[in-house]
Coordinates of C-alpha atoms and ligand atoms in Angstrom, one line a residue:
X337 CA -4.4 13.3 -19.5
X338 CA -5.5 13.1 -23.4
X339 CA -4.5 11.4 -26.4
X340 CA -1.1 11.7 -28.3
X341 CA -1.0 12.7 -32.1
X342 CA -0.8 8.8 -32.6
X343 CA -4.3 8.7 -30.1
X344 CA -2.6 6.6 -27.3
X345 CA -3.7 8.0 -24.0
X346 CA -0.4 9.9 -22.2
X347 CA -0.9 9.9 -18.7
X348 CA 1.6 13.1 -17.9
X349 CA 2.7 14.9 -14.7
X350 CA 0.6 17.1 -12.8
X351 CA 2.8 20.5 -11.5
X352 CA 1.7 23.6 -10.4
X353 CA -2.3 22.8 -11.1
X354 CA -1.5 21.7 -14.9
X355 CA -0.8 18.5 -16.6
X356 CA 3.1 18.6 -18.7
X357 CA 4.5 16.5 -20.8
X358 CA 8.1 15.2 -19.9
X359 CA 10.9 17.2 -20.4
X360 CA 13.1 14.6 -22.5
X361 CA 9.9 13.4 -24.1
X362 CA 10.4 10.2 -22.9
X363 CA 7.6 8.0 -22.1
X364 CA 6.9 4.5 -20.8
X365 CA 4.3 1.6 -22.2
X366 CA 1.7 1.2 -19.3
X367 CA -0.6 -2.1 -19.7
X368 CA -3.9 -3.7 -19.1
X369 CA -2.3 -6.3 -17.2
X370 CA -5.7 -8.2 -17.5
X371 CA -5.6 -8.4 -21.6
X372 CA -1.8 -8.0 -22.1
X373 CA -1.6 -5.2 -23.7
X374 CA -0.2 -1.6 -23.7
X375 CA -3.1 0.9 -23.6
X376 CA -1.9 4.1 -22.3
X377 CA 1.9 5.8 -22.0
X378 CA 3.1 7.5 -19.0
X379 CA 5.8 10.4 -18.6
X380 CA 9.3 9.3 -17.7
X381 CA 9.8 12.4 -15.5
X382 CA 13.3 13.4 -14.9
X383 CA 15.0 15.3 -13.0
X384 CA 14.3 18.6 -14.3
X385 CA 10.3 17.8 -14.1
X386 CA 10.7 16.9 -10.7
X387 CA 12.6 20.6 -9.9
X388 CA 9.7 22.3 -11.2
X389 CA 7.3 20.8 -8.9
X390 CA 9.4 21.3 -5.5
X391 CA 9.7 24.8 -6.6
X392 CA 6.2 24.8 -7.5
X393 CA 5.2 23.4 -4.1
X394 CA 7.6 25.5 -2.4
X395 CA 5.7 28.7 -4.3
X396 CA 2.4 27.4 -2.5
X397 CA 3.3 26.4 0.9
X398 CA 3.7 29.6 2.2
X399 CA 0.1 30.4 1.7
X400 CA -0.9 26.7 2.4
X401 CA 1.0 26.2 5.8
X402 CA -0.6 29.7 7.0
X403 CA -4.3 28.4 6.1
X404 CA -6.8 27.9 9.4
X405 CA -7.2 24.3 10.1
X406 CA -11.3 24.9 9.0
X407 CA -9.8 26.2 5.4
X408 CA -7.5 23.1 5.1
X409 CA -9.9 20.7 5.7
X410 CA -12.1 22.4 3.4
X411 CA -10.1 22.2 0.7
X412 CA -9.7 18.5 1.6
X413 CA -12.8 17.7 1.8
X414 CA -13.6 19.2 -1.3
X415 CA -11.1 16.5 -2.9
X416 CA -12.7 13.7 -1.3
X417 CA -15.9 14.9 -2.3
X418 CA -14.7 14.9 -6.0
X419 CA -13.1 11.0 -5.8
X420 CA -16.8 10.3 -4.5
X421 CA -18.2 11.9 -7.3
X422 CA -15.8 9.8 -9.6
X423 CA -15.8 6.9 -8.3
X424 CA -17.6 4.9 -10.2
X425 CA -14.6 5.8 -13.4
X426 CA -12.0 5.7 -11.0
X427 CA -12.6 2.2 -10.1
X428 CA -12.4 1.0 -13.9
X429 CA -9.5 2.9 -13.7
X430 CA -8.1 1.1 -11.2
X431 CA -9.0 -2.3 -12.8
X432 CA -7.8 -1.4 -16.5
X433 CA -4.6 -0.3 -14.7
X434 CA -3.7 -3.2 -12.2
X435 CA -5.6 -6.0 -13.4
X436 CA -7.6 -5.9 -10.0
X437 CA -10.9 -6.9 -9.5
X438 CA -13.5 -4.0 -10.4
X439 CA -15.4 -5.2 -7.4
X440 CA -12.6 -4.8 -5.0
X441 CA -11.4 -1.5 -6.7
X442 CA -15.0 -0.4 -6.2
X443 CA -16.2 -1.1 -2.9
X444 CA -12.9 -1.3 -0.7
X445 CA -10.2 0.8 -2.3
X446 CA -12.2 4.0 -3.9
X447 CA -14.3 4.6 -1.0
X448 CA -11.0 4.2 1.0
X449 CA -9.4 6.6 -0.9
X450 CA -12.1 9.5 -0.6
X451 CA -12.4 8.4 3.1
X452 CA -8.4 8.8 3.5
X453 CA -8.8 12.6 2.9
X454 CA -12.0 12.9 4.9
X455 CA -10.4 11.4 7.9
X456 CA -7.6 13.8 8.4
X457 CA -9.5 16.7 7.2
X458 CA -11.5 16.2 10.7
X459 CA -7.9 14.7 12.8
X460 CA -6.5 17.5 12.4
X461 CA -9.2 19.7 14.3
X462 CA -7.3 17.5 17.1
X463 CA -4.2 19.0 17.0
X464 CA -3.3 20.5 20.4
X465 CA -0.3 22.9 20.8
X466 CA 1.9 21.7 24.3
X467 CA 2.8 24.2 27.0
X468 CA 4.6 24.0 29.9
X469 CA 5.3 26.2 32.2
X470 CA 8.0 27.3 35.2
X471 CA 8.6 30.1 37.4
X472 CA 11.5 31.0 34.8
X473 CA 9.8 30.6 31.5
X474 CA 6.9 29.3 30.1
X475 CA 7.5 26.5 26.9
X476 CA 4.8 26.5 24.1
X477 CA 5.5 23.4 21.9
X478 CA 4.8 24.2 18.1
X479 CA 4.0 21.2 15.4
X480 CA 5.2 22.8 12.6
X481 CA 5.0 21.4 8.7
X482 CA 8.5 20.9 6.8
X483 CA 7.1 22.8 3.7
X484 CA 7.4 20.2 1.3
X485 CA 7.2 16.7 1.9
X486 CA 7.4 13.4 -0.7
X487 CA 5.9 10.4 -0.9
X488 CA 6.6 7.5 -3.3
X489 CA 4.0 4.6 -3.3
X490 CA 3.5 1.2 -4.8
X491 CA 0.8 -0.4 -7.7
X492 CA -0.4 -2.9 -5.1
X493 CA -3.5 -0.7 -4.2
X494 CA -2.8 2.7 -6.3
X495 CA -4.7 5.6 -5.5
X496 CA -5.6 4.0 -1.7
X497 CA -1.8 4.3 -0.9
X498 CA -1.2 6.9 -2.8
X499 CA -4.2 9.1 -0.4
X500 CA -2.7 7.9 2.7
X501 CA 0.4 9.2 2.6
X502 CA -0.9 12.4 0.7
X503 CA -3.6 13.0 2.8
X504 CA -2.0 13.7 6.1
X505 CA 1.2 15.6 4.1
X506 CA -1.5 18.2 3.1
X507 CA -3.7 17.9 6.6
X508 CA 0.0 18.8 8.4
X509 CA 0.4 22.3 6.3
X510 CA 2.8 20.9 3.8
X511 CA 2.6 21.3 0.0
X512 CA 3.3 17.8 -1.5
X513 CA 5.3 16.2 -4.5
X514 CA 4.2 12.8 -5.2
X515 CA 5.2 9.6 -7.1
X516 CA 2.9 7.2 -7.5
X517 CA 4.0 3.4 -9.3
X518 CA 5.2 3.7 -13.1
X519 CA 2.5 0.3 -13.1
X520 CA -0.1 2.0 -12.4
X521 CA -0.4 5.7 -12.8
X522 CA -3.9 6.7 -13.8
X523 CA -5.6 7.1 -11.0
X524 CA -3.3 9.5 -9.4
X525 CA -3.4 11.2 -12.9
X526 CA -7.3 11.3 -12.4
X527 CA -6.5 12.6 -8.9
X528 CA -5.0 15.7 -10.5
X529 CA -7.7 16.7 -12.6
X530 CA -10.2 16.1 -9.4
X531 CA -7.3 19.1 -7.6
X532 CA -8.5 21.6 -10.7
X533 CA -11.9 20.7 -10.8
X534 CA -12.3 21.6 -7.1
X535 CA -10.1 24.2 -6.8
X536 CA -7.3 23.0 -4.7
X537 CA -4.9 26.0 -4.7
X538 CA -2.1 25.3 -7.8
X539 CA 1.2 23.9 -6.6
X540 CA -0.6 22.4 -3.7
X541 CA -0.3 18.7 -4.6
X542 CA 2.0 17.8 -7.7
X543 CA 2.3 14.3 -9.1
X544 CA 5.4 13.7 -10.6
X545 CA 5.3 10.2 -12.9
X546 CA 7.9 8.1 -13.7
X547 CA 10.4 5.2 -12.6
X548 CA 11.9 4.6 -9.6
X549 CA 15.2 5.0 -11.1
X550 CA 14.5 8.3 -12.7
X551 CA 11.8 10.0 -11.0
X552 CA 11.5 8.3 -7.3
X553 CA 15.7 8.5 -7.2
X554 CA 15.4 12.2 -8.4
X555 CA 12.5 13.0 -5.2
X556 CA 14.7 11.3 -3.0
X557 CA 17.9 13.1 -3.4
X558 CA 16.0 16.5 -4.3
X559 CA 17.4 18.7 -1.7
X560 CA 14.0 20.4 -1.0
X561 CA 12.1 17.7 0.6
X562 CA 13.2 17.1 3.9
X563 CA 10.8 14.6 4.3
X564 CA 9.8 11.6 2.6
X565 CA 7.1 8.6 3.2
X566 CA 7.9 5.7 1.2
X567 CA 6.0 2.4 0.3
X568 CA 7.3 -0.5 -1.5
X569 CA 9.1 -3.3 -1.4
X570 CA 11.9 -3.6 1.5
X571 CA 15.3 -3.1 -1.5
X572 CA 13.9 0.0 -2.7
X573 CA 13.3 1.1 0.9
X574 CA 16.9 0.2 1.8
X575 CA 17.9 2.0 -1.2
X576 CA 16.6 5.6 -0.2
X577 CA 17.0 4.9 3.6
X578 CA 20.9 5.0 1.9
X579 CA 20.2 7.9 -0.2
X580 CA 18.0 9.5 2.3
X581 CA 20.3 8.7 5.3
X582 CA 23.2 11.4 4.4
X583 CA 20.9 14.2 3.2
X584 CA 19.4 13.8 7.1
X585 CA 15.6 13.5 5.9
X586 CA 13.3 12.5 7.8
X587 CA 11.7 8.8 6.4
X588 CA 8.9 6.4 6.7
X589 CA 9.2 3.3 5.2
X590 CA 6.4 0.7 5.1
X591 CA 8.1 -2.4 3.4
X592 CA 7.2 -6.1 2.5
X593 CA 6.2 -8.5 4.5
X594 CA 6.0 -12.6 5.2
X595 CA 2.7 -12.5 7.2
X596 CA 2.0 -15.8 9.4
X597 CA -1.8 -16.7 9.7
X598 CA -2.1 -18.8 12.8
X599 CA -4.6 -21.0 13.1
X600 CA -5.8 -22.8 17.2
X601 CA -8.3 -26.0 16.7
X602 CA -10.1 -24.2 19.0
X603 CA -11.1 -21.3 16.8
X604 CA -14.7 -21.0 15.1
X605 CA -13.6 -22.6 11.9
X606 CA -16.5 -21.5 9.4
X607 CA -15.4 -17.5 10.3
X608 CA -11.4 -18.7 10.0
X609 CA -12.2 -20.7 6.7
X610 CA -13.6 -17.9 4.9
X611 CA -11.5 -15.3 6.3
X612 CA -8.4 -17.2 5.5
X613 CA -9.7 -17.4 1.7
X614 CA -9.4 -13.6 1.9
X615 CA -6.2 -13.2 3.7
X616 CA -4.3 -15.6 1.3
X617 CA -5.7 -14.6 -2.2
X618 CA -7.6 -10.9 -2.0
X619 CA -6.1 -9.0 -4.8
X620 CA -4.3 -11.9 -6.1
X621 CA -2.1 -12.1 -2.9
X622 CA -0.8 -8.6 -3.7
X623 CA -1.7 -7.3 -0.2
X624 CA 1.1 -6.2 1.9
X625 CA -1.3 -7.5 4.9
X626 CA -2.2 -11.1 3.0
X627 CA -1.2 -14.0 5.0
X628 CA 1.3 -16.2 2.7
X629 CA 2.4 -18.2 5.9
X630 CA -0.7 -20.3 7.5
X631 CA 0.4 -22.3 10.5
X632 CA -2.1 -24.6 11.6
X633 CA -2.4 -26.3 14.9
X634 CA -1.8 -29.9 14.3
X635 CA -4.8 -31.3 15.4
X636 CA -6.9 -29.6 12.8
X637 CA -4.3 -29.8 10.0
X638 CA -6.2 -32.5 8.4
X639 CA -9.4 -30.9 8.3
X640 CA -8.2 -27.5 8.0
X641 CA -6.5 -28.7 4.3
X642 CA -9.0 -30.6 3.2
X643 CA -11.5 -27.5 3.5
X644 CA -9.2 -25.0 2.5
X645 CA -8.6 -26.8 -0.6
X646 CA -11.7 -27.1 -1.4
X647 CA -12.2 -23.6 -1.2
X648 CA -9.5 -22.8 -3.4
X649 CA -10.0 -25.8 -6.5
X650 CA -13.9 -23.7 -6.6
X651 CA -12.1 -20.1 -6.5
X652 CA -12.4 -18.2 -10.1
X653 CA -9.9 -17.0 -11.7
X654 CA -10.3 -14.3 -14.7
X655 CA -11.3 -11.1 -15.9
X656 CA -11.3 -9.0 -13.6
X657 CA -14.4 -7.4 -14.7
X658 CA -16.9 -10.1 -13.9
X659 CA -18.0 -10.4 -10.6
X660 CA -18.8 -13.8 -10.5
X661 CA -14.4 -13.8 -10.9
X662 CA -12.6 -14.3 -7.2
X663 CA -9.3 -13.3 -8.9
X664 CA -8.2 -11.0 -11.3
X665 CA -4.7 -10.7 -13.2
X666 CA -1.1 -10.2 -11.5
X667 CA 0.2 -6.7 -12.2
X668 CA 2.6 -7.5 -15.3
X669 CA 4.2 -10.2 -16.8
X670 CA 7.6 -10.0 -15.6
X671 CA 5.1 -9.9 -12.0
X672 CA 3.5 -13.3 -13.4
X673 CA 6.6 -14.7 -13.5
X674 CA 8.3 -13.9 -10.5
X675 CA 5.4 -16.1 -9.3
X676 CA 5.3 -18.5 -11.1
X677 CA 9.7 -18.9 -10.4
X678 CA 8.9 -18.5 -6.6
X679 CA 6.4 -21.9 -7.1
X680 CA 9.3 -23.5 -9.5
X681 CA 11.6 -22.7 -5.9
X682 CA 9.3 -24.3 -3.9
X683 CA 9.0 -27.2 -5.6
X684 CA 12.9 -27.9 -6.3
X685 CA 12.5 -27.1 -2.3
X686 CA 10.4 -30.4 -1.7
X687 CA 7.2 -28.4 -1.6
X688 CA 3.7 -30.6 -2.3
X689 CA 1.6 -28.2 -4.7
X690 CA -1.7 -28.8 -3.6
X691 CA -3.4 -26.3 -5.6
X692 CA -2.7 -24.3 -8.4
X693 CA 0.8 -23.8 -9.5
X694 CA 0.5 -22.0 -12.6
X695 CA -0.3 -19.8 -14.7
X696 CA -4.3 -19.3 -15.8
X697 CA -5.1 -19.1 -19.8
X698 CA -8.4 -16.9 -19.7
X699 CA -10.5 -17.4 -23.0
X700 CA -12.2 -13.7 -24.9
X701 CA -10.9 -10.5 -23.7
X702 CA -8.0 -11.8 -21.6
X703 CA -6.8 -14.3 -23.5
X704 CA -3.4 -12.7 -23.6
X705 CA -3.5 -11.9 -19.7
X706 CA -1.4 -11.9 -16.9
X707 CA -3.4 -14.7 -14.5
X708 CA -1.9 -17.1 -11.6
X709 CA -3.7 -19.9 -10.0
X710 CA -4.3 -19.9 -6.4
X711 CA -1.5 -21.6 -5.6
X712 CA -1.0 -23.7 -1.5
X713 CA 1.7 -25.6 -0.6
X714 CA 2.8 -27.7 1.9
X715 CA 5.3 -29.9 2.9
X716 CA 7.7 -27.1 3.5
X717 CA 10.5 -26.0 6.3
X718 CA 10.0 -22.7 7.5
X719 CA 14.1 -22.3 6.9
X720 CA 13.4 -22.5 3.1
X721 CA 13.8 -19.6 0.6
X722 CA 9.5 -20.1 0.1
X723 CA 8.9 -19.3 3.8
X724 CA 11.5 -16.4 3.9
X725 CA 10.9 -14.6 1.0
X726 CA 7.6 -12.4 0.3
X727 CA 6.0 -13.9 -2.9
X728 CA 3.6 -11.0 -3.3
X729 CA 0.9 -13.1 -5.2
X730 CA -1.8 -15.6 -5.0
X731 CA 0.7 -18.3 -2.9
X732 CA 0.6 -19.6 0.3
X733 CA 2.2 -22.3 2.7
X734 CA 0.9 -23.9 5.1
X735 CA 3.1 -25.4 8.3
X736 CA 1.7 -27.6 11.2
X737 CA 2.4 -26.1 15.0
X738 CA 2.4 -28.4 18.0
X739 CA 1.3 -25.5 20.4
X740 CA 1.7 -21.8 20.8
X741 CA 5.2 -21.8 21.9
X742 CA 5.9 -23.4 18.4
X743 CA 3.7 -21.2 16.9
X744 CA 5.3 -18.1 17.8
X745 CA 8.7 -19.6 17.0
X746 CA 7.5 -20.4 13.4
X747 CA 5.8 -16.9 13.0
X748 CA 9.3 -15.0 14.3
X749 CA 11.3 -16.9 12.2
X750 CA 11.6 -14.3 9.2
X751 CA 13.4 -11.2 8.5
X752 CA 9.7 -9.2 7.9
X753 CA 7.3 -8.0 10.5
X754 CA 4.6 -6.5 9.6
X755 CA 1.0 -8.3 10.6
X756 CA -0.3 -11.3 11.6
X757 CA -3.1 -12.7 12.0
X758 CA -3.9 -15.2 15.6
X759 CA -7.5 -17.4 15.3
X760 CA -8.5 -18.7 18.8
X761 CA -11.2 -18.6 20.8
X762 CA -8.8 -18.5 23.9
X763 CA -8.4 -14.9 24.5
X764 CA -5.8 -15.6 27.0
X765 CA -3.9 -16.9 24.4
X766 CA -4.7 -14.6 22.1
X767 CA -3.2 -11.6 24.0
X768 CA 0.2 -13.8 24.8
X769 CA 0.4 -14.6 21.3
X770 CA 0.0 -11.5 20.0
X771 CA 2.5 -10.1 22.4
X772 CA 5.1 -12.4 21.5
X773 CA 4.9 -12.2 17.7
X774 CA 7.1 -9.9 15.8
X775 CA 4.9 -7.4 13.8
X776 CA 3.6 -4.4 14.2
X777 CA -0.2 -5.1 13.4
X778 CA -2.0 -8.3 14.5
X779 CA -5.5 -9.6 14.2
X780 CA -7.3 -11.6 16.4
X781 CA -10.0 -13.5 14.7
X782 CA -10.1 -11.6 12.1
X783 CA -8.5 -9.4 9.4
X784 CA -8.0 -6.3 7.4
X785 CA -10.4 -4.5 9.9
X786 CA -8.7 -1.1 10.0
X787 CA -9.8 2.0 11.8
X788 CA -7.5 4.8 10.9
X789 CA -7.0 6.5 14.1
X790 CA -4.9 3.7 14.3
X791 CA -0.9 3.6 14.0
X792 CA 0.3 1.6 11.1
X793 CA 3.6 -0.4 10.5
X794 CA 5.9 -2.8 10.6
X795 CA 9.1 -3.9 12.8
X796 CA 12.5 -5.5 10.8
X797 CA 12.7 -5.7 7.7
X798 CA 9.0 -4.2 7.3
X799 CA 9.5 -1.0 8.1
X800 CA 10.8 1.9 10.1
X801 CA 7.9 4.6 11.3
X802 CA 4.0 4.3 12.0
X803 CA 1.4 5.8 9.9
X804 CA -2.3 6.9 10.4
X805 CA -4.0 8.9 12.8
X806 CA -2.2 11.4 15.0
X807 CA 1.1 9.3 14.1
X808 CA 1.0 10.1 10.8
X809 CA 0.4 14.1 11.2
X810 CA 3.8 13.7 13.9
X811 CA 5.3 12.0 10.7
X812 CA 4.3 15.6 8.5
X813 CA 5.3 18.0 11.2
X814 CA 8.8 19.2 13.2
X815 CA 8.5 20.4 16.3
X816 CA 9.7 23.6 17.8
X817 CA 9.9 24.6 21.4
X818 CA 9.4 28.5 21.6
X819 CA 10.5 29.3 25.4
X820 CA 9.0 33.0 26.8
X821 CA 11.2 33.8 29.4
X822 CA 10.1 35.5 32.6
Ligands
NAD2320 P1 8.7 -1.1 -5.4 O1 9.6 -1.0 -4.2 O2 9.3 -1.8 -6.6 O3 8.2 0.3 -5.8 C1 7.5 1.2 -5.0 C2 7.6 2.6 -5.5 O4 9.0 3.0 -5.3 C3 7.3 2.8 -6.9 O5 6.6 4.0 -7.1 C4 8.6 2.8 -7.6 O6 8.6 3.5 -8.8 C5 9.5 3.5 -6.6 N1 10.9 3.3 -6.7 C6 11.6 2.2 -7.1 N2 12.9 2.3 -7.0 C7 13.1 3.6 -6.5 C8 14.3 4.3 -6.1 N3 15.5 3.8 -6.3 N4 14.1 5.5 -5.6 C9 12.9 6.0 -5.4 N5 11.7 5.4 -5.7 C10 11.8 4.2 -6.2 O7 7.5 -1.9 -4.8 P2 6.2 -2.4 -5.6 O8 6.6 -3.6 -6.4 O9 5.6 -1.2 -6.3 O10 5.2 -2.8 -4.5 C11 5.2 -4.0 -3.9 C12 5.9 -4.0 -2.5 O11 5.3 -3.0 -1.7 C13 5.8 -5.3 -1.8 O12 7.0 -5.6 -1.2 C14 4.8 -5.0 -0.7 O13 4.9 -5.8 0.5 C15 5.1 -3.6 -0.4 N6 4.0 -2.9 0.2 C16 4.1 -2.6 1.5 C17 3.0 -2.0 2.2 C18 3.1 -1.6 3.6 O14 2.2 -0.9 4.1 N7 4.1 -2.1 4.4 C19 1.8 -1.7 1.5 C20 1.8 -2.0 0.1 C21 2.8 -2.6 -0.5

């Protein structure tokens, strides 16, 4: 990264250990969602850009792949070690880039990112070789990397994402091209210079910037990946699972989701209350795990409203900088009003807005931000286009159930499948509910707890594949069954 000859800062690829400009010169206005306003430019990689750093990648995976597992998880624990020692600027980063609060960029999603490569560096001391053996032969079972392997990941939370698929590509013995969002690139960029500074062997990672269209299409169809880990929204996944599909390369696809928050009268209400603040609104709602579906029993639907919505009218919205702020801005203004068209739906839809609604004018530095209310509302079918349609921002529903049966119905009753979250004090309950519900990550009495020897992922329209822990390095290996006859 540095400045242009007209000083804007040009975020540009990172190949083969350096940072290069794009070959068609061609460039994209990045913004500070939070005052409106382009700050930096990012390369518009083609093609051509996107050659140069498979080739580059397949250059260093011979020497990569053939590393011990101890000089592997050196090197990336030597990377982790540098996002630690930057993680103070990385989280401004973040913030300036997605219009996220500093706070949450700062104490979840940094630390989270460092800890992403420090996990697998130690998983992959783990990895066990299978044998099995006959009186005719005796099978050894080898996990072996694909060489190079892509990933394409979202602006929701940048450089978190953008580790946990890298992460395990490199942990696995492959070399890596990656493509983080066009929305918010500099933290992967900063990621690149942390690869010089400690040494990671050139060639080893490469991050490729650009749009979907140009760059992500280009990585898909790029005949020297064979495998690719994709996160996004659930068209773009369908998109490549169509380019991907006759080029036979292996995918993972973690997609959108329409999360249901169920809510028993017999849970402990101050823990669901708070929690459920969190689950609708952290990061503005732009959390692939966020609840945007609350389904309350009905005997508590009363109270549970009144509460929530007083929770909500006292939640700050505005720059994302203060601390004393709840929420921060939306990622762009063509995101902003996706939003605020999704609340227009629900209303023409005979939805009550309770709260919120609309856009948030924030006086000073963001007065020309990108800000949305907390926005619930009620009053609403779950066959409507507002309960079957992710939102991806600060908006919820919220349904009455009549009992569990009814609950799971309502929770099922969407194309997506990718978490819930079951409050109960009935752990009877709990485990039939979760059994019954269509995701492939639930929370009971709780949420966002996640321990990464875990397998992540969602079921329909949410995704294909599981990520994290041991699943994920199965994702970044093939195996091969080497048979010694006797
Ligand atoms: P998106 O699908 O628009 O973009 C995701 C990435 O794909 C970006 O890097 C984009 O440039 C790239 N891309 C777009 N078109 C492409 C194409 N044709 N070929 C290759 N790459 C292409 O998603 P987004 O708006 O960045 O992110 C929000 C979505 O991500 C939401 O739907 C959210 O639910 C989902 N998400 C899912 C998870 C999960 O774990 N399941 C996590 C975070 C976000």
């Amino acid at each position: 990264m540095s400045l242009g000859a007209d000083d804007t800062l040009k975020i540009r690829s990172f190949v083969d250990g350096e940072f290069i400009d794009p070959a068609t010169g061609q460039w994209l206005d990045n913004y500070d969602p939070a005052v409106g306003e382009v700050y930096s430019q990012v390369a518009n990689s083609p093609a051509s850009d996107v050659d140069r750093a498979v080739a580059a990648a397949t250059r260093a995976s011979r020497d990569w792949s053939r590393l011990s597992v101890e000089q592997r998880a050196n090197h990336l624990l030597r990377i982790a070690e540098g996002i630690r020692s930057r993680a103070d600027e990385l989280a401004r980063a973040e913030c300036r880039d997605s219009g996220k609060p500093l706070k949450l960029a700062r104490d979840l999603e940094i630390p989270r990112a460092a800890q992403n490569f420090g996990f697998f560096a130690g998983l992959i001391h783990g990895m066990s070789t299978a044998a099995h053996d006959s009186p005719v032969g005796l099978n050894v079972t080898l996990a072996q990397p694909f060489g190079v392997g892509g990933t394409i990941s979202p602006w929701n939370l940048p450089l978190y994402l953008f580790t946990w698929k890298v992460a395990p590509a490199l942990a696995a013995g492959n070399c890596v091209v990656a493509k983080p969002s066009e929305l918010t690139p500099l933290t992967a960029a900063m990621l690149g210079e942390i690869c010089i500074e400690v040494g990671l062997p050139h060639g080893v990672l490469n991050i490729v910037q650009g749009s979907g269209q140009v760059t992500g299409q280009a990585l898909v169809e790029h005949p020297g990946i064979r495998a690719i880990s994709f996160t996004g929204g659930t068209a773009t996944g369908a998109k490549i699972a169509a380019s991907a599909a006759p080029r036979f390369k292996k995918l993972s696809l973690e997609l959108g989701g329409k999360n249901p928050n169920l809510i028993f009268a017999d849970c402990d209400f101050d823990k669901m209350l708070a929690t459920t603040f969190r689950s609708s609104f952290q990061n503005q709602g732009q959390i692939c795990l966020c609840g945007s579906r609350i389904l309350v029993e009905s005997s508590i639907y009363d109270r549970f409203m009144a509460a929530f919505l007083m929770m909500v009218h006292k939640a700050k919205v505005g720059d994302p900088l203060d601390e004393a702020n709840d929420l921060g801005a939306v990622v762009s203004q063509a995101h902003q009003q996706k939003i605020l068209s999704a609340i227009d739906t629900a209303a023409a839809e005979g939805g009550r807005i309770l709260a919120g609604g609309h856009a948030v004018s924030v006086p000073g530095r963001c007065e020309r931000g990108w800000f949305v209310a907390p926005t619930v509302i009620d009053n609403l079918d779950q066959s409507c286009c507002t309960n079957q349609r992710e939102i991806f921002g600060p908006v919820v529903t919220v349904q009455p159930f009549r009992d569990a049966d009814h609950a799971i119905e309502l929770a099922n009753a969407v194309p997506y499948g990718l978490s819930a979250t079951v409050w109960t004090a009935n752990l009877n309950r709990a485990l039939r509910v979760a059994e019954n519900i269509e995701a492939g990550v639930v929370w009971v009495n709780g949420w966002l707890i996640r321990d990464l020897r875990t397998p992540f992922g969602g079921v329909k329209e949410s995704g294909v594949g599981r990520e994290g822990g041991i699943d994920a390095l199965e994702f970044w290996t093939q195996k091969k069954n080497v048979c010694f006859c006797r």
